[in-house]
């Protein structure tokens, strides 16, 4: 089955509009005329979840409905159309395997490059150095907070809030519950 972009997808891909994540946008770029199975296999299998989410949000059209793994073999219950809830428009959170301090750190470096490198190279260099010297979760998050404050000044509080939200999705859920599990991602242990 081939998927097609909707007008909503074309608007999302127009210059200056960015409401989806990088993976969602890249999948949208590739979607026109691609087989559903190829898109679902992207990103080590996470593509299936992204495709499903993009279809529910109205960015892609194709098969009438994507079956969920638990209900794929079951017939739909009587009156399912009337009782179905509205689809969520929120981005799915990354699975536990995608949450890490290293990933969050890279997200902050990437954010620094995208938002400050051309506009304010001195500030970008300051944030790069601060991220390199951040030795633990708290100091890394302090640098992130300072960066998001600058984003709020330059691009508005809403943009800063969306960046903060994405960072929170990348951070491990509870470092206190698993001490030492993320120690290998600390810069002090990676150097030398």
PDB file of C-alpha atoms in Angstrom:
ATOM      1  CA  UNK A   1       0.000   0.000   0.000  1.00  0.00           C
ATOM      2  CA  UNK A   2       1.365   3.409  -0.984  1.00  0.00           C
ATOM      3  CA  UNK A   3       1.083   6.447   1.265  1.00  0.00           C
ATOM      4  CA  UNK A   4       0.491  10.016   0.124  1.00  0.00           C
ATOM      5  CA  UNK A   5       1.078  13.372   1.819  1.00  0.00           C
ATOM      6  CA  UNK A   6      -1.940  15.500   2.664  1.00  0.00           C
ATOM      7  CA  UNK A   7      -2.194  19.275   2.360  1.00  0.00           C
ATOM      8  CA  UNK A   8      -1.433  19.446   6.085  1.00  0.00           C
ATOM      9  CA  UNK A   9       1.853  17.592   5.422  1.00  0.00           C
ATOM     10  CA  UNK A  10       2.793  19.921   2.572  1.00  0.00           C
ATOM     11  CA  UNK A  11       2.171  22.891   4.851  1.00  0.00           C
ATOM     12  CA  UNK A  12       4.347  21.307   7.582  1.00  0.00           C
ATOM     13  CA  UNK A  13       7.170  20.862   5.071  1.00  0.00           C
ATOM     14  CA  UNK A  14       6.994  24.449   3.836  1.00  0.00           C
ATOM     15  CA  UNK A  15       9.804  26.818   4.898  1.00  0.00           C
ATOM     16  CA  UNK A  16       9.475  28.307   8.363  1.00  0.00           C
ATOM     17  CA  UNK A  17       7.006  25.729   9.690  1.00  0.00           C
ATOM     18  CA  UNK A  18       8.267  23.137  12.184  1.00  0.00           C
ATOM     19  CA  UNK A  19       5.855  21.419  14.502  1.00  0.00           C
ATOM     20  CA  UNK A  20       7.046  17.831  14.025  1.00  0.00           C
ATOM     21  CA  UNK A  21      10.250  16.152  15.139  1.00  0.00           C
ATOM     22  CA  UNK A  22      13.165  15.645  12.752  1.00  0.00           C
ATOM     23  CA  UNK A  23      12.315  11.960  12.280  1.00  0.00           C
ATOM     24  CA  UNK A  24       8.658  12.739  11.599  1.00  0.00           C
ATOM     25  CA  UNK A  25       9.610  15.418   9.064  1.00  0.00           C
ATOM     26  CA  UNK A  26      12.134  13.182   7.300  1.00  0.00           C
ATOM     27  CA  UNK A  27       9.595  10.371   7.071  1.00  0.00           C
ATOM     28  CA  UNK A  28       7.065  12.842   5.630  1.00  0.00           C
ATOM     29  CA  UNK A  29       9.584  13.909   2.988  1.00  0.00           C
ATOM     30  CA  UNK A  30       9.987  10.299   1.863  1.00  0.00           C
ATOM     31  CA  UNK A  31       6.314   9.332   2.117  1.00  0.00           C
ATOM     32  CA  UNK A  32       4.892  10.119  -1.338  1.00  0.00           C
ATOM     33  CA  UNK A  33       4.679   6.937  -3.336  1.00  0.00           C
ATOM     34  CA  UNK A  34       6.684   4.830  -0.881  1.00  0.00           C
ATOM     35  CA  UNK A  35       5.310   1.462   0.191  1.00  0.00           C
ATOM     36  CA  UNK A  36       3.942   1.410   3.715  1.00  0.00           C
ATOM     37  CA  UNK A  37       6.240  -1.461   4.682  1.00  0.00           C
ATOM     38  CA  UNK A  38       9.373   0.521   3.692  1.00  0.00           C
ATOM     39  CA  UNK A  39       8.364   3.480   5.864  1.00  0.00           C
ATOM     40  CA  UNK A  40       7.422   1.252   8.804  1.00  0.00           C
ATOM     41  CA  UNK A  41      10.870  -0.392   8.700  1.00  0.00           C
ATOM     42  CA  UNK A  42      12.698   2.935   9.042  1.00  0.00           C
ATOM     43  CA  UNK A  43      14.532   3.903  12.237  1.00  0.00           C
ATOM     44  CA  UNK A  44      15.023   0.312  13.369  1.00  0.00           C
ATOM     45  CA  UNK A  45      11.296  -0.401  13.357  1.00  0.00           C
ATOM     46  CA  UNK A  46      10.186   2.809  15.090  1.00  0.00           C
ATOM     47  CA  UNK A  47       8.934   3.970  11.693  1.00  0.00           C
ATOM     48  CA  UNK A  48       5.722   1.986  12.205  1.00  0.00           C
ATOM     49  CA  UNK A  49       4.829   4.068  15.266  1.00  0.00           C
ATOM     50  CA  UNK A  50       5.755   7.307  13.472  1.00  0.00           C
ATOM     51  CA  UNK A  51       3.687   6.391  10.382  1.00  0.00           C
ATOM     52  CA  UNK A  52       0.720   5.486  12.560  1.00  0.00           C
ATOM     53  CA  UNK A  53       0.999   8.790  14.437  1.00  0.00           C
ATOM     54  CA  UNK A  54       1.323  10.830  11.214  1.00  0.00           C
ATOM     55  CA  UNK A  55      -1.743   9.122   9.757  1.00  0.00           C
ATOM     56  CA  UNK A  56      -3.794   9.727  12.897  1.00  0.00           C
ATOM     57  CA  UNK A  57      -2.782  13.399  12.861  1.00  0.00           C
ATOM     58  CA  UNK A  58      -3.799  13.757   9.207  1.00  0.00           C
ATOM     59  CA  UNK A  59      -0.373  14.203   7.606  1.00  0.00           C
ATOM     60  CA  UNK A  60      -0.528  10.985   5.554  1.00  0.00           C
ATOM     61  CA  UNK A  61      -3.263   9.108   3.744  1.00  0.00           C
ATOM     62  CA  UNK A  62      -3.230   5.572   2.468  1.00  0.00           C
ATOM     63  CA  UNK A  63      -4.752   2.497   3.977  1.00  0.00           C
ATOM     64  CA  UNK A  64      -8.096   3.185   5.610  1.00  0.00           C
ATOM     65  CA  UNK A  65      -6.799   2.296   9.049  1.00  0.00           C
ATOM     66  CA  UNK A  66      -3.573   0.888  10.407  1.00  0.00           C
ATOM     67  CA  UNK A  67      -4.221  -2.172  12.557  1.00  0.00           C
ATOM     68  CA  UNK A  68      -2.733  -2.089  16.020  1.00  0.00           C
ATOM     69  CA  UNK A  69      -0.713  -5.159  17.018  1.00  0.00           C
ATOM     70  CA  UNK A  70      -3.158  -6.197  19.757  1.00  0.00           C
ATOM     71  CA  UNK A  71      -6.291  -5.823  17.631  1.00  0.00           C
ATOM     72  CA  UNK A  72      -4.982  -6.816  14.210  1.00  0.00           C
ATOM     73  CA  UNK A  73      -6.483 -10.309  14.408  1.00  0.00           C
ATOM     74  CA  UNK A  74      -9.708  -9.387  16.190  1.00  0.00           C
ATOM     75  CA  UNK A  75     -12.830  -8.202  14.351  1.00  0.00           C
ATOM     76  CA  UNK A  76     -13.904  -4.660  15.277  1.00  0.00           C
ATOM     77  CA  UNK A  77     -16.529  -4.591  18.036  1.00  0.00           C
ATOM     78  CA  UNK A  78     -20.070  -3.623  17.112  1.00  0.00           C
ATOM     79  CA  UNK A  79     -20.530   0.132  17.118  1.00  0.00           C
ATOM     80  CA  UNK A  80     -16.765   0.777  17.223  1.00  0.00           C
ATOM     81  CA  UNK A  81     -17.116   3.757  14.918  1.00  0.00           C
ATOM     82  CA  UNK A  82     -19.421   5.574  17.333  1.00  0.00           C
ATOM     83  CA  UNK A  83     -17.340   4.936  20.443  1.00  0.00           C
ATOM     84  CA  UNK A  84     -13.842   5.590  19.082  1.00  0.00           C
ATOM     85  CA  UNK A  85     -12.079   8.510  20.688  1.00  0.00           C
ATOM     86  CA  UNK A  86     -10.426  11.352  18.831  1.00  0.00           C
ATOM     87  CA  UNK A  87      -6.807  10.558  17.937  1.00  0.00           C
ATOM     88  CA  UNK A  88      -4.077  12.188  19.960  1.00  0.00           C
ATOM     89  CA  UNK A  89      -2.102  14.923  18.238  1.00  0.00           C
ATOM     90  CA  UNK A  90       0.774  14.701  20.670  1.00  0.00           C
ATOM     91  CA  UNK A  91       4.142  13.357  19.636  1.00  0.00           C
ATOM     92  CA  UNK A  92       4.861   9.887  20.970  1.00  0.00           C
ATOM     93  CA  UNK A  93       7.499   9.844  23.657  1.00  0.00           C
ATOM     94  CA  UNK A  94      10.659   7.921  22.851  1.00  0.00           C
ATOM     95  CA  UNK A  95      10.916   4.433  24.284  1.00  0.00           C
ATOM     96  CA  UNK A  96      13.201   3.738  27.225  1.00  0.00           C
ATOM     97  CA  UNK A  97      15.924   2.526  24.856  1.00  0.00           C
ATOM     98  CA  UNK A  98      16.118   6.018  23.322  1.00  0.00           C
ATOM     99  CA  UNK A  99      16.370   7.863  26.643  1.00  0.00           C
ATOM    100  CA  UNK A 100      19.917   8.647  27.767  1.00  0.00           C
ATOM    101  CA  UNK A 101      22.053  11.450  29.119  1.00  0.00           C
ATOM    102  CA  UNK A 102      24.282  11.103  26.062  1.00  0.00           C
ATOM    103  CA  UNK A 103      21.293  11.579  23.757  1.00  0.00           C
ATOM    104  CA  UNK A 104      20.083  14.564  25.768  1.00  0.00           C
ATOM    105  CA  UNK A 105      23.599  16.046  25.633  1.00  0.00           C
ATOM    106  CA  UNK A 106      23.722  15.626  21.848  1.00  0.00           C
ATOM    107  CA  UNK A 107      20.288  17.235  21.566  1.00  0.00           C
ATOM    108  CA  UNK A 108      21.605  20.284  23.470  1.00  0.00           C
ATOM    109  CA  UNK A 109      24.699  20.479  21.233  1.00  0.00           C
ATOM    110  CA  UNK A 110      22.487  20.223  18.133  1.00  0.00           C
ATOM    111  CA  UNK A 111      20.113  22.879  19.466  1.00  0.00           C
ATOM    112  CA  UNK A 112      23.072  25.162  20.138  1.00  0.00           C
ATOM    113  CA  UNK A 113      24.353  24.734  16.577  1.00  0.00           C
ATOM    114  CA  UNK A 114      20.978  25.217  14.918  1.00  0.00           C
ATOM    115  CA  UNK A 115      19.908  28.248  16.930  1.00  0.00           C
ATOM    116  CA  UNK A 116      23.053  30.141  17.844  1.00  0.00           C
ATOM    117  CA  UNK A 117      25.984  29.259  15.541  1.00  0.00           C
ATOM    118  CA  UNK A 118      25.086  31.726  12.779  1.00  0.00           C
ATOM    119  CA  UNK A 119      23.111  34.287  14.756  1.00  0.00           C
ATOM    120  CA  UNK A 120      25.550  34.685  17.642  1.00  0.00           C
ATOM    121  CA  UNK A 121      28.802  32.684  17.227  1.00  0.00           C
ATOM    122  CA  UNK A 122      30.229  33.966  20.525  1.00  0.00           C
ATOM    123  CA  UNK A 123      27.192  32.804  22.470  1.00  0.00           C
ATOM    124  CA  UNK A 124      27.237  29.483  20.599  1.00  0.00           C
ATOM    125  CA  UNK A 125      30.869  28.963  21.565  1.00  0.00           C
ATOM    126  CA  UNK A 126      30.034  29.810  25.181  1.00  0.00           C
ATOM    127  CA  UNK A 127      27.275  27.174  25.263  1.00  0.00           C
ATOM    128  CA  UNK A 128      29.507  24.582  23.531  1.00  0.00           C
ATOM    129  CA  UNK A 129      32.213  25.057  26.140  1.00  0.00           C
ATOM    130  CA  UNK A 130      29.707  24.957  28.987  1.00  0.00           C
ATOM    131  CA  UNK A 131      28.254  21.692  27.657  1.00  0.00           C
ATOM    132  CA  UNK A 132      31.736  20.189  27.275  1.00  0.00           C
ATOM    133  CA  UNK A 133      32.613  21.011  30.876  1.00  0.00           C
ATOM    134  CA  UNK A 134      29.270  19.896  32.325  1.00  0.00           C
ATOM    135  CA  UNK A 135      30.252  16.809  34.322  1.00  0.00           C
ATOM    136  CA  UNK A 136      26.876  15.584  35.563  1.00  0.00           C
ATOM    137  CA  UNK A 137      23.162  15.659  34.852  1.00  0.00           C
ATOM    138  CA  UNK A 138      22.501  18.764  36.973  1.00  0.00           C
ATOM    139  CA  UNK A 139      25.216  20.883  35.366  1.00  0.00           C
ATOM    140  CA  UNK A 140      24.166  19.749  31.881  1.00  0.00           C
ATOM    141  CA  UNK A 141      20.565  20.743  32.654  1.00  0.00           C
ATOM    142  CA  UNK A 142      21.742  24.116  33.999  1.00  0.00           C
ATOM    143  CA  UNK A 143      23.417  24.807  30.650  1.00  0.00           C
ATOM    144  CA  UNK A 144      20.227  23.691  28.892  1.00  0.00           C
ATOM    145  CA  UNK A 145      18.141  26.051  31.015  1.00  0.00           C
ATOM    146  CA  UNK A 146      20.437  28.971  30.168  1.00  0.00           C
ATOM    147  CA  UNK A 147      20.222  28.062  26.492  1.00  0.00           C
ATOM    148  CA  UNK A 148      16.415  27.897  26.605  1.00  0.00           C
ATOM    149  CA  UNK A 149      16.290  31.293  28.314  1.00  0.00           C
ATOM    150  CA  UNK A 150      18.209  32.735  25.358  1.00  0.00           C
ATOM    151  CA  UNK A 151      15.819  30.987  22.982  1.00  0.00           C
ATOM    152  CA  UNK A 152      12.870  32.515  24.853  1.00  0.00           C
ATOM    153  CA  UNK A 153      14.396  35.978  24.405  1.00  0.00           C
ATOM    154  CA  UNK A 154      15.109  35.467  20.704  1.00  0.00           C
ATOM    155  CA  UNK A 155      12.242  33.265  19.505  1.00  0.00           C
ATOM    156  CA  UNK A 156       9.623  33.397  22.244  1.00  0.00           C
ATOM    157  CA  UNK A 157       8.581  31.397  25.259  1.00  0.00           C
ATOM    158  CA  UNK A 158       6.558  28.901  23.203  1.00  0.00           C
ATOM    159  CA  UNK A 159       9.616  27.846  21.174  1.00  0.00           C
ATOM    160  CA  UNK A 160      11.694  27.529  24.348  1.00  0.00           C
ATOM    161  CA  UNK A 161       8.968  25.449  25.988  1.00  0.00           C
ATOM    162  CA  UNK A 162       8.816  23.043  23.034  1.00  0.00           C
ATOM    163  CA  UNK A 163      12.601  22.583  23.160  1.00  0.00           C
ATOM    164  CA  UNK A 164      12.450  21.971  26.921  1.00  0.00           C
ATOM    165  CA  UNK A 165       9.677  19.434  26.453  1.00  0.00           C
ATOM    166  CA  UNK A 166      11.700  17.537  23.848  1.00  0.00           C
ATOM    167  CA  UNK A 167      14.740  17.491  26.155  1.00  0.00           C
ATOM    168  CA  UNK A 168      12.608  16.067  28.961  1.00  0.00           C
ATOM    169  CA  UNK A 169      11.489  13.300  26.603  1.00  0.00           C
ATOM    170  CA  UNK A 170      15.113  12.378  25.916  1.00  0.00           C
ATOM    171  CA  UNK A 171      16.246  12.282  29.540  1.00  0.00           C
ATOM    172  CA  UNK A 172      16.185   8.998  31.446  1.00  0.00           C
ATOM    173  CA  UNK A 173      13.086   8.831  33.650  1.00  0.00           C
ATOM    174  CA  UNK A 174      14.593   8.343  37.105  1.00  0.00           C
ATOM    175  CA  UNK A 175      18.352   8.389  37.603  1.00  0.00           C
ATOM    176  CA  UNK A 176      17.898   7.889  41.349  1.00  0.00           C
ATOM    177  CA  UNK A 177      16.210   4.520  40.838  1.00  0.00           C
ATOM    178  CA  UNK A 178      19.121   3.189  38.769  1.00  0.00           C
ATOM    179  CA  UNK A 179      22.360   4.600  40.244  1.00  0.00           C
ATOM    180  CA  UNK A 180      25.409   3.981  38.141  1.00  0.00           C
ATOM    181  CA  UNK A 181      23.409   2.846  35.108  1.00  0.00           C
ATOM    182  CA  UNK A 182      24.220   6.022  33.196  1.00  0.00           C
ATOM    183  CA  UNK A 183      27.660   6.612  34.645  1.00  0.00           C
ATOM    184  CA  UNK A 184      29.318   5.552  31.387  1.00  0.00           C
ATOM    185  CA  UNK A 185      27.754   8.552  29.619  1.00  0.00           C
ATOM    186  CA  UNK A 186      29.424  11.047  31.915  1.00  0.00           C
ATOM    187  CA  UNK A 187      32.113  13.146  30.171  1.00  0.00           C
ATOM    188  CA  UNK A 188      34.674  12.501  32.912  1.00  0.00           C
ATOM    189  CA  UNK A 189      34.482   8.770  32.226  1.00  0.00           C
ATOM    190  CA  UNK A 190      34.483   9.178  28.454  1.00  0.00           C
ATOM    191  CA  UNK A 191      37.692  11.205  28.445  1.00  0.00           C
ATOM    192  CA  UNK A 192      41.009   9.651  29.112  1.00  0.00           C
TER     193      UNK A 192
END
